[in-house]
Amino acid sequence: MRPDQRRPLAGTRAAPDFFRLEERAEFAPELVVDVLHGRRLGVIFRDVIPEAARKESVARFWASPARRHREGEPSHYVGSYHWNKSTETYLGETAEVVAHVRGVLDVPDSPWRSFRSQLAEELARQDAVIRIAEHQGAQACPALIRAWDKAGRFALEPHEDAAQCTDPRQAGFEIQAVLDHEVCAVNMCVEHEEGGRLVIWNIRPDAASRRRLGIEHTGFSYPADALDGFDELRIDVRPGDVYVFNGSYVHAVDASTGNRTNLSFLMGFIDDRTVVSWT
Ligand SMILES: [Fe+2]
């Protein structure tokens, strides 16, 4: 083992009073704006998705002809993701699947639409907008709908969402400007059986740590023993919950039983007045 591989994970840690998830029983878009500005770690809104909208989202997801599952990978999904590929590949895959994604999202009382419209109203008060990220006339995917089914200690291995925004194959894609602000993960839980807590560790790894682990442009995954000693949050997630958190902190989904189905996207400011989203 080279000496630098023994060095613990390095980076930035939040103050203890910052390192918590605010919990509310009603949606409050001003708290989401706080997360976007780095003024709070995250927020979870409990049971804010109407039951009929959840059930219809779940039914459409499992019935979708665009649902994909790769053996050895932890999820079924409808949508596309930019992780570890070129901008062109991501946007090309998005174009092929976006109508199916919209089909799953566009249920009566759509949680995706109500989140976006209420957040847009709040941002408008600050002369800011939210839109889907774009590149040379092509749009990013509006959401990725995923169900985890992986056994083991983690259903989704520890990772962070900032490293993937440094991929040289995506140079010039506007999402990379989010790194000057905060990368925020949005998740809407429409189906959940047991377990599958959200875990967040109090560490934003630096570039040198990522390089040592060979995950410079992916942020995936961090070995569990590298995370020993950092404070962690474990948050129970239930159907109907919507949560938003700063994706630069290492996070994971712990072991779950049965289906844990989420609508998700990433978002962040790219300048003082523009929030873009992607998957
Ligand atoms: Fe993530």
PDB file of C-alpha atoms and ligand atoms in Angstrom:
ATOM      1  CA  MET A   1       0.000   0.000   0.000  1.00  0.00           C
ATOM      2  CA  ARG A   2       1.341   3.427  -0.873  1.00  0.00           C
ATOM      3  CA  PRO A   3       1.587   5.721   2.143  1.00  0.00           C
ATOM      4  CA  ASP A   4      -0.977   8.188   0.755  1.00  0.00           C
ATOM      5  CA  GLN A   5      -3.611   5.451   0.561  1.00  0.00           C
ATOM      6  CA  ARG A   6      -3.499   5.163   4.339  1.00  0.00           C
ATOM      7  CA  ARG A   7      -4.229   8.826   4.798  1.00  0.00           C
ATOM      8  CA  PRO A   8      -7.796   9.444   5.954  1.00  0.00           C
ATOM      9  CA  LEU A   9     -10.309  11.104   3.747  1.00  0.00           C
ATOM     10  CA  ALA A  10      -9.712  14.850   3.740  1.00  0.00           C
ATOM     11  CA  GLY A  11     -11.951  17.740   2.868  1.00  0.00           C
ATOM     12  CA  THR A  12     -14.332  20.144   4.553  1.00  0.00           C
ATOM     13  CA  ARG A  13     -16.522  19.405   7.544  1.00  0.00           C
ATOM     14  CA  ALA A  14     -19.557  21.403   8.589  1.00  0.00           C
ATOM     15  CA  ALA A  15     -20.041  22.883  12.047  1.00  0.00           C
ATOM     16  CA  PRO A  16     -22.129  20.561  14.260  1.00  0.00           C
ATOM     17  CA  ASP A  17     -25.142  22.909  14.309  1.00  0.00           C
ATOM     18  CA  PHE A  18     -25.187  22.999  10.476  1.00  0.00           C
ATOM     19  CA  PHE A  19     -24.963  19.234  10.150  1.00  0.00           C
ATOM     20  CA  ARG A  20     -28.653  18.351  10.506  1.00  0.00           C
ATOM     21  CA  LEU A  21     -31.709  17.941   8.314  1.00  0.00           C
ATOM     22  CA  GLU A  22     -34.593  20.302   9.032  1.00  0.00           C
ATOM     23  CA  GLU A  23     -37.898  18.425   9.174  1.00  0.00           C
ATOM     24  CA  ARG A  24     -41.281  19.891   8.242  1.00  0.00           C
ATOM     25  CA  ALA A  25     -44.817  18.583   7.765  1.00  0.00           C
ATOM     26  CA  GLU A  26     -45.552  20.993   4.903  1.00  0.00           C
ATOM     27  CA  PHE A  27     -43.577  22.015   1.857  1.00  0.00           C
ATOM     28  CA  ALA A  28     -41.679  25.285   2.385  1.00  0.00           C
ATOM     29  CA  PRO A  29     -39.756  26.343  -0.718  1.00  0.00           C
ATOM     30  CA  GLU A  30     -37.785  29.013   1.165  1.00  0.00           C
ATOM     31  CA  LEU A  31     -35.969  26.181   2.976  1.00  0.00           C
ATOM     32  CA  VAL A  32     -35.032  24.644  -0.376  1.00  0.00           C
ATOM     33  CA  VAL A  33     -33.601  28.010  -1.410  1.00  0.00           C
ATOM     34  CA  ASP A  34     -31.531  27.934   1.799  1.00  0.00           C
ATOM     35  CA  VAL A  35     -30.070  24.593   0.676  1.00  0.00           C
ATOM     36  CA  LEU A  36     -29.343  26.008  -2.788  1.00  0.00           C
ATOM     37  CA  HIS A  37     -27.452  28.896  -1.197  1.00  0.00           C
ATOM     38  CA  GLY A  38     -25.511  26.618   1.173  1.00  0.00           C
ATOM     39  CA  ARG A  39     -27.245  28.144   4.206  1.00  0.00           C
ATOM     40  CA  ARG A  40     -28.456  24.754   5.407  1.00  0.00           C
ATOM     41  CA  LEU A  41     -27.482  21.124   4.839  1.00  0.00           C
ATOM     42  CA  GLY A  42     -30.911  19.868   3.882  1.00  0.00           C
ATOM     43  CA  VAL A  43     -34.578  19.580   4.617  1.00  0.00           C
ATOM     44  CA  ILE A  44     -37.117  16.764   4.590  1.00  0.00           C
ATOM     45  CA  PHE A  45     -40.807  17.427   4.045  1.00  0.00           C
ATOM     46  CA  ARG A  46     -42.874  14.599   5.525  1.00  0.00           C
ATOM     47  CA  ASP A  47     -45.799  13.042   3.725  1.00  0.00           C
ATOM     48  CA  VAL A  48     -46.329  15.891   1.262  1.00  0.00           C
ATOM     49  CA  ILE A  49     -47.134  13.797  -1.832  1.00  0.00           C
ATOM     50  CA  PRO A  50     -50.850  12.973  -2.111  1.00  0.00           C
ATOM     51  CA  GLU A  51     -51.459   9.234  -1.895  1.00  0.00           C
ATOM     52  CA  ALA A  52     -53.209   9.018  -5.269  1.00  0.00           C
ATOM     53  CA  ALA A  53     -50.277  10.789  -6.966  1.00  0.00           C
ATOM     54  CA  ARG A  54     -47.809   8.413  -5.335  1.00  0.00           C
ATOM     55  CA  LYS A  55     -49.717   5.344  -6.362  1.00  0.00           C
ATOM     56  CA  GLU A  56     -50.154   6.521  -9.920  1.00  0.00           C
ATOM     57  CA  SER A  57     -46.431   7.417 -10.168  1.00  0.00           C
ATOM     58  CA  VAL A  58     -45.463   3.955  -8.914  1.00  0.00           C
ATOM     59  CA  ALA A  59     -47.871   2.205 -11.294  1.00  0.00           C
ATOM     60  CA  ARG A  60     -46.609   4.168 -14.283  1.00  0.00           C
ATOM     61  CA  PHE A  61     -42.978   3.560 -13.311  1.00  0.00           C
ATOM     62  CA  TRP A  62     -43.303  -0.230 -13.081  1.00  0.00           C
ATOM     63  CA  ALA A  63     -45.420  -0.338 -16.253  1.00  0.00           C
ATOM     64  CA  SER A  64     -43.113   1.928 -18.259  1.00  0.00           C
ATOM     65  CA  PRO A  65     -41.732   0.316 -21.433  1.00  0.00           C
ATOM     66  CA  ALA A  66     -38.604   2.443 -20.863  1.00  0.00           C
ATOM     67  CA  ARG A  67     -37.842   0.898 -17.458  1.00  0.00           C
ATOM     68  CA  ARG A  68     -34.316  -0.514 -17.440  1.00  0.00           C
ATOM     69  CA  HIS A  69     -32.529  -2.960 -15.158  1.00  0.00           C
ATOM     70  CA  ARG A  70     -28.961  -4.112 -15.504  1.00  0.00           C
ATOM     71  CA  GLU A  71     -27.866  -7.234 -13.701  1.00  0.00           C
ATOM     72  CA  GLY A  72     -25.364  -6.379 -11.004  1.00  0.00           C
ATOM     73  CA  GLU A  73     -26.561  -2.809 -10.751  1.00  0.00           C
ATOM     74  CA  PRO A  74     -28.631  -1.719  -7.843  1.00  0.00           C
ATOM     75  CA  SER A  75     -31.651  -0.315  -9.524  1.00  0.00           C
ATOM     76  CA  HIS A  76     -34.499  -0.336 -11.941  1.00  0.00           C
ATOM     77  CA  TYR A  77     -34.814   3.071 -13.560  1.00  0.00           C
ATOM     78  CA  VAL A  78     -36.626   5.187 -16.108  1.00  0.00           C
ATOM     79  CA  GLY A  79     -34.596   8.124 -17.380  1.00  0.00           C
ATOM     80  CA  SER A  80     -30.991   8.956 -18.100  1.00  0.00           C
ATOM     81  CA  TYR A  81     -28.065  10.165 -16.027  1.00  0.00           C
ATOM     82  CA  HIS A  82     -24.975  12.208 -16.875  1.00  0.00           C
ATOM     83  CA  TRP A  83     -22.671  10.339 -14.490  1.00  0.00           C
ATOM     84  CA  ASN A  84     -19.440   9.103 -16.093  1.00  0.00           C
ATOM     85  CA  LYS A  85     -20.210   9.865 -19.745  1.00  0.00           C
ATOM     86  CA  SER A  86     -19.914  12.639 -22.320  1.00  0.00           C
ATOM     87  CA  THR A  87     -22.458  15.450 -22.560  1.00  0.00           C
ATOM     88  CA  GLU A  88     -23.420  14.232 -26.025  1.00  0.00           C
ATOM     89  CA  THR A  89     -24.063  10.691 -24.808  1.00  0.00           C
ATOM     90  CA  TYR A  90     -26.130  11.943 -21.872  1.00  0.00           C
ATOM     91  CA  LEU A  91     -28.250  14.296 -23.953  1.00  0.00           C
ATOM     92  CA  GLY A  92     -28.677  11.703 -26.704  1.00  0.00           C
ATOM     93  CA  GLU A  93     -29.884   9.117 -24.171  1.00  0.00           C
ATOM     94  CA  THR A  94     -32.173  11.748 -22.680  1.00  0.00           C
ATOM     95  CA  ALA A  95     -33.787  12.528 -26.029  1.00  0.00           C
ATOM     96  CA  GLU A  96     -34.639   8.852 -26.459  1.00  0.00           C
ATOM     97  CA  VAL A  97     -36.307   8.452 -23.076  1.00  0.00           C
ATOM     98  CA  VAL A  98     -37.684  11.859 -22.133  1.00  0.00           C
ATOM     99  CA  ALA A  99     -41.239  11.222 -23.337  1.00  0.00           C
ATOM    100  CA  HIS A 100     -41.407   8.148 -21.087  1.00  0.00           C
ATOM    101  CA  VAL A 101     -39.997  10.120 -18.154  1.00  0.00           C
ATOM    102  CA  ARG A 102     -42.628  12.815 -18.664  1.00  0.00           C
ATOM    103  CA  GLY A 103     -45.231  10.053 -18.815  1.00  0.00           C
ATOM    104  CA  VAL A 104     -44.268   8.910 -15.316  1.00  0.00           C
ATOM    105  CA  LEU A 105     -43.980  12.461 -13.917  1.00  0.00           C
ATOM    106  CA  ASP A 106     -47.139  13.869 -15.404  1.00  0.00           C
ATOM    107  CA  VAL A 107     -49.661  12.322 -13.011  1.00  0.00           C
ATOM    108  CA  PRO A 108     -52.548  14.326 -11.488  1.00  0.00           C
ATOM    109  CA  ASP A 109     -51.087  16.410  -8.595  1.00  0.00           C
ATOM    110  CA  SER A 110     -47.606  15.574  -9.886  1.00  0.00           C
ATOM    111  CA  PRO A 111     -45.067  15.964  -7.079  1.00  0.00           C
ATOM    112  CA  TRP A 112     -42.440  16.949  -9.672  1.00  0.00           C
ATOM    113  CA  ARG A 113     -44.586  19.757 -11.046  1.00  0.00           C
ATOM    114  CA  SER A 114     -45.760  21.052  -7.683  1.00  0.00           C
ATOM    115  CA  PHE A 115     -42.196  21.089  -6.307  1.00  0.00           C
ATOM    116  CA  ARG A 116     -40.891  22.937  -9.348  1.00  0.00           C
ATOM    117  CA  SER A 117     -43.722  25.458  -9.526  1.00  0.00           C
ATOM    118  CA  GLN A 118     -43.605  26.347  -5.828  1.00  0.00           C
ATOM    119  CA  LEU A 119     -39.824  26.608  -5.903  1.00  0.00           C
ATOM    120  CA  ALA A 120     -40.056  28.752  -9.059  1.00  0.00           C
ATOM    121  CA  GLU A 121     -42.460  31.140  -7.295  1.00  0.00           C
ATOM    122  CA  GLU A 122     -40.095  31.477  -4.359  1.00  0.00           C
ATOM    123  CA  LEU A 123     -37.091  32.027  -6.645  1.00  0.00           C
ATOM    124  CA  ALA A 124     -39.058  34.630  -8.653  1.00  0.00           C
ATOM    125  CA  ARG A 125     -39.303  36.733  -5.483  1.00  0.00           C
ATOM    126  CA  GLN A 126     -35.509  36.872  -5.630  1.00  0.00           C
ATOM    127  CA  ASP A 127     -35.399  37.516  -9.388  1.00  0.00           C
ATOM    128  CA  ALA A 128     -34.188  33.991 -10.031  1.00  0.00           C
ATOM    129  CA  VAL A 129     -35.506  31.137 -12.154  1.00  0.00           C
ATOM    130  CA  ILE A 130     -35.251  27.361 -12.266  1.00  0.00           C
ATOM    131  CA  ARG A 131     -35.034  25.530 -15.584  1.00  0.00           C
ATOM    132  CA  ILE A 132     -33.778  22.276 -17.009  1.00  0.00           C
ATOM    133  CA  ALA A 133     -30.086  22.416 -17.967  1.00  0.00           C
ATOM    134  CA  GLU A 134     -29.346  22.591 -21.668  1.00  0.00           C
ATOM    135  CA  HIS A 135     -26.482  22.355 -24.100  1.00  0.00           C
ATOM    136  CA  GLN A 136     -26.510  23.420 -27.758  1.00  0.00           C
ATOM    137  CA  GLY A 137     -30.278  23.305 -27.912  1.00  0.00           C
ATOM    138  CA  ALA A 138     -30.643  19.904 -26.214  1.00  0.00           C
ATOM    139  CA  GLN A 139     -32.141  19.488 -22.746  1.00  0.00           C
ATOM    140  CA  ALA A 140     -31.129  17.448 -19.728  1.00  0.00           C
ATOM    141  CA  CYS A 141     -33.494  14.855 -18.321  1.00  0.00           C
ATOM    142  CA  PRO A 142     -36.231  16.268 -16.024  1.00  0.00           C
ATOM    143  CA  ALA A 143     -35.934  13.416 -13.516  1.00  0.00           C
ATOM    144  CA  LEU A 144     -34.590   9.944 -12.960  1.00  0.00           C
ATOM    145  CA  ILE A 145     -37.075   7.515 -11.455  1.00  0.00           C
ATOM    146  CA  ARG A 146     -35.332   4.667  -9.647  1.00  0.00           C
ATOM    147  CA  ALA A 147     -36.117   1.696  -7.471  1.00  0.00           C
ATOM    148  CA  TRP A 148     -33.337   0.084  -5.465  1.00  0.00           C
ATOM    149  CA  ASP A 149     -33.196  -3.628  -4.936  1.00  0.00           C
ATOM    150  CA  LYS A 150     -29.627  -4.255  -3.856  1.00  0.00           C
ATOM    151  CA  ALA A 151     -28.876  -6.422  -0.862  1.00  0.00           C
ATOM    152  CA  GLY A 152     -25.963  -5.723   1.469  1.00  0.00           C
ATOM    153  CA  ARG A 153     -24.880  -3.000   3.810  1.00  0.00           C
ATOM    154  CA  PHE A 154     -25.808  -0.222   1.386  1.00  0.00           C
ATOM    155  CA  ALA A 155     -28.492  -0.237  -1.301  1.00  0.00           C
ATOM    156  CA  LEU A 156     -26.654   2.711  -2.830  1.00  0.00           C
ATOM    157  CA  GLU A 157     -22.945   2.911  -1.990  1.00  0.00           C
ATOM    158  CA  PRO A 158     -21.460   6.008  -0.329  1.00  0.00           C
ATOM    159  CA  HIS A 159     -20.785   8.691  -2.940  1.00  0.00           C
ATOM    160  CA  GLU A 160     -21.154  12.421  -3.544  1.00  0.00           C
ATOM    161  CA  ASP A 161     -22.666  14.349  -6.429  1.00  0.00           C
ATOM    162  CA  ALA A 162     -20.015  17.040  -6.997  1.00  0.00           C
ATOM    163  CA  ALA A 163     -17.134  15.001  -8.466  1.00  0.00           C
ATOM    164  CA  GLN A 164     -19.280  13.933 -11.424  1.00  0.00           C
ATOM    165  CA  CYS A 165     -19.634  17.605 -12.346  1.00  0.00           C
ATOM    166  CA  THR A 166     -15.897  17.807 -13.095  1.00  0.00           C
ATOM    167  CA  ASP A 167     -15.861  15.203 -15.880  1.00  0.00           C
ATOM    168  CA  PRO A 168     -13.656  16.541 -18.726  1.00  0.00           C
ATOM    169  CA  ARG A 169     -16.013  14.889 -21.213  1.00  0.00           C
ATOM    170  CA  GLN A 170     -18.635  17.382 -20.033  1.00  0.00           C
ATOM    171  CA  ALA A 171     -16.460  20.522 -20.302  1.00  0.00           C
ATOM    172  CA  GLY A 172     -18.644  23.403 -21.443  1.00  0.00           C
ATOM    173  CA  PHE A 173     -21.870  21.818 -20.169  1.00  0.00           C
ATOM    174  CA  GLU A 174     -23.462  24.511 -18.006  1.00  0.00           C
ATOM    175  CA  ILE A 175     -23.998  22.189 -15.022  1.00  0.00           C
ATOM    176  CA  GLN A 176     -20.261  22.419 -14.295  1.00  0.00           C
ATOM    177  CA  ALA A 177     -20.813  26.040 -13.208  1.00  0.00           C
ATOM    178  CA  VAL A 178     -22.845  24.678 -10.261  1.00  0.00           C
ATOM    179  CA  LEU A 179     -19.502  23.854  -8.606  1.00  0.00           C
ATOM    180  CA  ASP A 180     -19.093  27.576  -7.895  1.00  0.00           C
ATOM    181  CA  HIS A 181     -22.325  27.296  -5.868  1.00  0.00           C
ATOM    182  CA  GLU A 182     -23.910  24.181  -4.290  1.00  0.00           C
ATOM    183  CA  VAL A 183     -24.937  20.862  -5.865  1.00  0.00           C
ATOM    184  CA  CYS A 184     -28.306  19.891  -4.378  1.00  0.00           C
ATOM    185  CA  ALA A 185     -29.996  16.499  -4.579  1.00  0.00           C
ATOM    186  CA  VAL A 186     -33.799  16.374  -4.742  1.00  0.00           C
ATOM    187  CA  ASN A 187     -35.606  13.124  -3.957  1.00  0.00           C
ATOM    188  CA  MET A 188     -39.308  12.351  -3.874  1.00  0.00           C
ATOM    189  CA  CYS A 189     -40.222   9.037  -2.294  1.00  0.00           C
ATOM    190  CA  VAL A 190     -43.245   7.420  -3.920  1.00  0.00           C
ATOM    191  CA  GLU A 191     -42.797   3.845  -2.719  1.00  0.00           C
ATOM    192  CA  HIS A 192     -40.964   2.456   0.275  1.00  0.00           C
ATOM    193  CA  GLU A 193     -41.186  -0.785   2.159  1.00  0.00           C
ATOM    194  CA  GLU A 194     -38.501  -1.126   4.837  1.00  0.00           C
ATOM    195  CA  GLY A 195     -35.058   0.200   5.703  1.00  0.00           C
ATOM    196  CA  GLY A 196     -33.316   2.263   3.052  1.00  0.00           C
ATOM    197  CA  ARG A 197     -32.447   5.199   5.273  1.00  0.00           C
ATOM    198  CA  LEU A 198     -30.645   8.186   3.833  1.00  0.00           C
ATOM    199  CA  VAL A 199     -27.156   8.350   5.335  1.00  0.00           C
ATOM    200  CA  ILE A 200     -25.075  11.531   5.172  1.00  0.00           C
ATOM    201  CA  TRP A 201     -21.517  11.846   6.504  1.00  0.00           C
ATOM    202  CA  ASN A 202     -20.044  15.124   7.631  1.00  0.00           C
ATOM    203  CA  ILE A 203     -17.330  15.310   4.981  1.00  0.00           C
ATOM    204  CA  ARG A 204     -17.062  17.093   1.647  1.00  0.00           C
ATOM    205  CA  PRO A 205     -14.057  15.277   0.184  1.00  0.00           C
ATOM    206  CA  ASP A 206     -11.390  17.313  -1.545  1.00  0.00           C
ATOM    207  CA  ALA A 207     -10.019  16.611  -5.020  1.00  0.00           C
ATOM    208  CA  ALA A 208      -6.823  15.016  -3.676  1.00  0.00           C
ATOM    209  CA  SER A 209      -8.828  12.459  -1.688  1.00  0.00           C
ATOM    210  CA  ARG A 210     -10.902  11.612  -4.746  1.00  0.00           C
ATOM    211  CA  ARG A 211      -7.755  11.149  -6.815  1.00  0.00           C
ATOM    212  CA  ARG A 212      -6.249   8.818  -4.199  1.00  0.00           C
ATOM    213  CA  LEU A 213      -9.397   6.695  -4.364  1.00  0.00           C
ATOM    214  CA  GLY A 214      -9.480   6.743  -8.171  1.00  0.00           C
ATOM    215  CA  ILE A 215     -12.874   8.468  -8.254  1.00  0.00           C
ATOM    216  CA  GLU A 216     -11.813  11.953  -9.296  1.00  0.00           C
ATOM    217  CA  HIS A 217     -14.640  12.507 -11.795  1.00  0.00           C
ATOM    218  CA  THR A 218     -17.216  10.043 -10.480  1.00  0.00           C
ATOM    219  CA  GLY A 219     -17.361  10.474  -6.692  1.00  0.00           C
ATOM    220  CA  PHE A 220     -18.431   6.829  -6.559  1.00  0.00           C
ATOM    221  CA  SER A 221     -17.838   5.050  -4.314  1.00  0.00           C
ATOM    222  CA  TYR A 222     -16.193   5.811  -0.954  1.00  0.00           C
ATOM    223  CA  PRO A 223     -15.119   2.734   1.014  1.00  0.00           C
ATOM    224  CA  ALA A 224     -17.049   2.463   4.271  1.00  0.00           C
ATOM    225  CA  ASP A 225     -13.868   2.334   6.354  1.00  0.00           C
ATOM    226  CA  ALA A 226     -12.731   5.682   4.905  1.00  0.00           C
ATOM    227  CA  LEU A 227     -15.872   7.168   6.454  1.00  0.00           C
ATOM    228  CA  ASP A 228     -15.298   5.798   9.938  1.00  0.00           C
ATOM    229  CA  GLY A 229     -14.946   8.578  12.437  1.00  0.00           C
ATOM    230  CA  PHE A 230     -16.989  11.168  10.578  1.00  0.00           C
ATOM    231  CA  ASP A 231     -20.316  12.166  12.118  1.00  0.00           C
ATOM    232  CA  GLU A 232     -23.276  10.735  10.245  1.00  0.00           C
ATOM    233  CA  LEU A 233     -27.007  11.273   9.971  1.00  0.00           C
ATOM    234  CA  ARG A 234     -29.377   8.374   9.325  1.00  0.00           C
ATOM    235  CA  ILE A 235     -32.767   9.574   8.206  1.00  0.00           C
ATOM    236  CA  ASP A 236     -35.826   7.354   7.906  1.00  0.00           C
ATOM    237  CA  VAL A 237     -37.571   7.937   4.605  1.00  0.00           C
ATOM    238  CA  ARG A 238     -41.242   7.113   4.125  1.00  0.00           C
ATOM    239  CA  PRO A 239     -43.613   7.189   1.171  1.00  0.00           C
ATOM    240  CA  GLY A 240     -44.720  10.737   0.427  1.00  0.00           C
ATOM    241  CA  ASP A 241     -41.532  12.362   1.750  1.00  0.00           C
ATOM    242  CA  VAL A 242     -39.642  14.918  -0.318  1.00  0.00           C
ATOM    243  CA  TYR A 243     -36.082  15.751   0.700  1.00  0.00           C
ATOM    244  CA  VAL A 244     -33.380  18.062  -0.553  1.00  0.00           C
ATOM    245  CA  PHE A 245     -29.793  18.109   0.634  1.00  0.00           C
ATOM    246  CA  ASN A 246     -26.331  19.321  -0.274  1.00  0.00           C
ATOM    247  CA  GLY A 247     -24.957  16.537  -2.470  1.00  0.00           C
ATOM    248  CA  SER A 248     -21.307  17.444  -1.871  1.00  0.00           C
ATOM    249  CA  TYR A 249     -21.392  15.596   1.442  1.00  0.00           C
ATOM    250  CA  VAL A 250     -20.828  11.860   1.102  1.00  0.00           C
ATOM    251  CA  HIS A 251     -24.174  10.088   1.261  1.00  0.00           C
ATOM    252  CA  ALA A 252     -25.702   6.654   0.728  1.00  0.00           C
ATOM    253  CA  VAL A 253     -28.847   4.614   1.077  1.00  0.00           C
ATOM    254  CA  ASP A 254     -28.517   1.912   3.689  1.00  0.00           C
ATOM    255  CA  ALA A 255     -29.869  -1.623   3.342  1.00  0.00           C
ATOM    256  CA  SER A 256     -33.478  -1.756   2.273  1.00  0.00           C
ATOM    257  CA  THR A 257     -36.084  -4.473   1.960  1.00  0.00           C
ATOM    258  CA  GLY A 258     -38.525  -4.387  -0.915  1.00  0.00           C
ATOM    259  CA  ASN A 259     -38.956  -1.501  -3.271  1.00  0.00           C
ATOM    260  CA  ARG A 260     -37.711   1.984  -2.552  1.00  0.00           C
ATOM    261  CA  THR A 261     -38.819   4.084  -5.485  1.00  0.00           C
ATOM    262  CA  ASN A 262     -37.809   7.710  -5.889  1.00  0.00           C
ATOM    263  CA  LEU A 263     -38.127  10.536  -8.362  1.00  0.00           C
ATOM    264  CA  SER A 264     -34.856  12.434  -8.268  1.00  0.00           C
ATOM    265  CA  PHE A 265     -32.808  15.154  -9.892  1.00  0.00           C
ATOM    266  CA  LEU A 266     -29.851  17.377  -9.121  1.00  0.00           C
ATOM    267  CA  MET A 267     -29.956  21.155  -9.193  1.00  0.00           C
ATOM    268  CA  GLY A 268     -27.916  24.208  -8.363  1.00  0.00           C
ATOM    269  CA  PHE A 269     -27.282  27.850  -9.139  1.00  0.00           C
ATOM    270  CA  ILE A 270     -25.023  28.475 -12.138  1.00  0.00           C
ATOM    271  CA  ASP A 271     -25.099  32.239 -11.588  1.00  0.00           C
ATOM    272  CA  ASP A 272     -26.852  34.589  -9.140  1.00  0.00           C
ATOM    273  CA  ARG A 273     -30.189  34.259 -10.906  1.00  0.00           C
ATOM    274  CA  THR A 274     -30.316  30.866 -12.551  1.00  0.00           C
ATOM    275  CA  VAL A 275     -30.900  27.426 -11.074  1.00  0.00           C
ATOM    276  CA  VAL A 276     -30.539  24.515 -13.489  1.00  0.00           C
ATOM    277  CA  SER A 277     -31.534  20.895 -12.953  1.00  0.00           C
ATOM    278  CA  TRP A 278     -30.276  17.673 -14.477  1.00  0.00           C
ATOM    279  CA  THR A 279     -29.980  14.008 -13.663  1.00  0.00           C
TER     280      THR A 279
HETATM  281 FE    FE B   1     -26.269  11.169  -4.715  1.00  0.00          FE
END
